[in-house]
């Protein structure tokens, strides 16, 4: 997660970080609303955990894409 975010920033991919951050916010709000009604406070924790997992996947995918394009130069 954090290493990927630093890699993206170093490769001038800050727009990816902005988009991923926006996706995280929306996913967290929707996840909290849905899962809170089903599981209560545990649902909020579950939604946050899912957002972190999704964020890691998106960050690693973006870092991989940027690294591939940088290596192909």
PDB file of C-alpha atoms in Angstrom:
ATOM      1  CA  UNK A   1       0.000   0.000   0.000  1.00  0.00           C
ATOM      2  CA  UNK A   2       2.316   2.732   1.215  1.00  0.00           C
ATOM      3  CA  UNK A   3       5.278   1.643  -0.901  1.00  0.00           C
ATOM      4  CA  UNK A   4       3.005   1.539  -3.941  1.00  0.00           C
ATOM      5  CA  UNK A   5       1.683   5.031  -3.199  1.00  0.00           C
ATOM      6  CA  UNK A   6       5.219   6.395  -2.900  1.00  0.00           C
ATOM      7  CA  UNK A   7       6.174   4.667  -6.156  1.00  0.00           C
ATOM      8  CA  UNK A   8       3.187   6.188  -7.933  1.00  0.00           C
ATOM      9  CA  UNK A   9       4.031   9.636  -6.608  1.00  0.00           C
ATOM     10  CA  UNK A  10       7.681   9.292  -7.641  1.00  0.00           C
ATOM     11  CA  UNK A  11       6.597   8.320 -11.160  1.00  0.00           C
ATOM     12  CA  UNK A  12       4.443  11.464 -11.444  1.00  0.00           C
ATOM     13  CA  UNK A  13       1.199   9.501 -11.156  1.00  0.00           C
ATOM     14  CA  UNK A  14      -0.502  11.684  -8.590  1.00  0.00           C
ATOM     15  CA  UNK A  15      -3.701  11.733 -10.645  1.00  0.00           C
ATOM     16  CA  UNK A  16      -3.989   7.991  -9.976  1.00  0.00           C
ATOM     17  CA  UNK A  17      -3.684   8.618  -6.242  1.00  0.00           C
ATOM     18  CA  UNK A  18      -6.432  11.246  -6.431  1.00  0.00           C
ATOM     19  CA  UNK A  19      -8.778   8.900  -8.293  1.00  0.00           C
ATOM     20  CA  UNK A  20      -8.043   6.012  -5.918  1.00  0.00           C
ATOM     21  CA  UNK A  21      -8.662   8.314  -2.947  1.00  0.00           C
ATOM     22  CA  UNK A  22     -12.012   9.398  -4.384  1.00  0.00           C
ATOM     23  CA  UNK A  23     -12.994   5.765  -4.953  1.00  0.00           C
ATOM     24  CA  UNK A  24     -12.016   4.998  -1.349  1.00  0.00           C
ATOM     25  CA  UNK A  25     -14.208   7.775   0.039  1.00  0.00           C
ATOM     26  CA  UNK A  26     -17.269   6.768  -1.967  1.00  0.00           C
ATOM     27  CA  UNK A  27     -16.782   3.062  -1.242  1.00  0.00           C
ATOM     28  CA  UNK A  28     -16.351   3.733   2.468  1.00  0.00           C
ATOM     29  CA  UNK A  29     -19.485   5.878   2.711  1.00  0.00           C
ATOM     30  CA  UNK A  30     -21.619   3.367   0.799  1.00  0.00           C
ATOM     31  CA  UNK A  31     -20.100   0.402   2.622  1.00  0.00           C
ATOM     32  CA  UNK A  32     -20.653   2.007   6.014  1.00  0.00           C
ATOM     33  CA  UNK A  33     -24.280   2.808   5.213  1.00  0.00           C
ATOM     34  CA  UNK A  34     -25.055  -0.681   3.953  1.00  0.00           C
ATOM     35  CA  UNK A  35     -23.061  -2.793   6.399  1.00  0.00           C
ATOM     36  CA  UNK A  36     -23.948  -0.694   9.458  1.00  0.00           C
ATOM     37  CA  UNK A  37     -27.603  -1.581   8.959  1.00  0.00           C
ATOM     38  CA  UNK A  38     -26.754  -5.275   8.734  1.00  0.00           C
ATOM     39  CA  UNK A  39     -23.952  -5.727  11.299  1.00  0.00           C
ATOM     40  CA  UNK A  40     -23.995  -2.547  13.394  1.00  0.00           C
ATOM     41  CA  UNK A  41     -20.624  -1.180  14.510  1.00  0.00           C
ATOM     42  CA  UNK A  42     -18.878  -4.328  13.252  1.00  0.00           C
ATOM     43  CA  UNK A  43     -20.227  -3.476   9.791  1.00  0.00           C
ATOM     44  CA  UNK A  44     -18.417  -0.144   9.865  1.00  0.00           C
ATOM     45  CA  UNK A  45     -15.177  -1.925  10.725  1.00  0.00           C
ATOM     46  CA  UNK A  46     -15.786  -4.455   7.951  1.00  0.00           C
ATOM     47  CA  UNK A  47     -16.477  -1.704   5.413  1.00  0.00           C
ATOM     48  CA  UNK A  48     -13.262   0.094   6.358  1.00  0.00           C
ATOM     49  CA  UNK A  49     -11.290  -3.142   6.079  1.00  0.00           C
ATOM     50  CA  UNK A  50     -12.744  -3.809   2.636  1.00  0.00           C
ATOM     51  CA  UNK A  51     -11.866  -0.270   1.532  1.00  0.00           C
ATOM     52  CA  UNK A  52      -8.248  -0.779   2.625  1.00  0.00           C
ATOM     53  CA  UNK A  53      -8.081  -4.060   0.705  1.00  0.00           C
ATOM     54  CA  UNK A  54      -9.570  -2.488  -2.434  1.00  0.00           C
ATOM     55  CA  UNK A  55      -7.210   0.465  -2.075  1.00  0.00           C
ATOM     56  CA  UNK A  56      -4.173  -1.816  -1.909  1.00  0.00           C
ATOM     57  CA  UNK A  57      -5.242  -3.641  -5.070  1.00  0.00           C
ATOM     58  CA  UNK A  58      -5.849  -0.374  -6.934  1.00  0.00           C
ATOM     59  CA  UNK A  59      -2.554   1.156  -5.781  1.00  0.00           C
ATOM     60  CA  UNK A  60      -0.570  -1.921  -6.770  1.00  0.00           C
ATOM     61  CA  UNK A  61      -2.296  -2.034 -10.180  1.00  0.00           C
ATOM     62  CA  UNK A  62      -1.547   1.647 -10.805  1.00  0.00           C
ATOM     63  CA  UNK A  63       2.072   1.266  -9.661  1.00  0.00           C
ATOM     64  CA  UNK A  64       2.507  -1.741 -11.934  1.00  0.00           C
ATOM     65  CA  UNK A  65       1.072   0.153 -14.899  1.00  0.00           C
ATOM     66  CA  UNK A  66       3.321   3.159 -14.305  1.00  0.00           C
ATOM     67  CA  UNK A  67       6.421   1.025 -13.749  1.00  0.00           C
ATOM     68  CA  UNK A  68       5.780  -0.920 -16.963  1.00  0.00           C
ATOM     69  CA  UNK A  69       5.392   2.275 -18.982  1.00  0.00           C
ATOM     70  CA  UNK A  70       8.526   3.734 -17.383  1.00  0.00           C
ATOM     71  CA  UNK A  71      10.575   0.611 -18.148  1.00  0.00           C
ATOM     72  CA  UNK A  72       9.387   0.557 -21.761  1.00  0.00           C
ATOM     73  CA  UNK A  73      10.783   4.023 -22.457  1.00  0.00           C
TER      74      UNK A  73
END
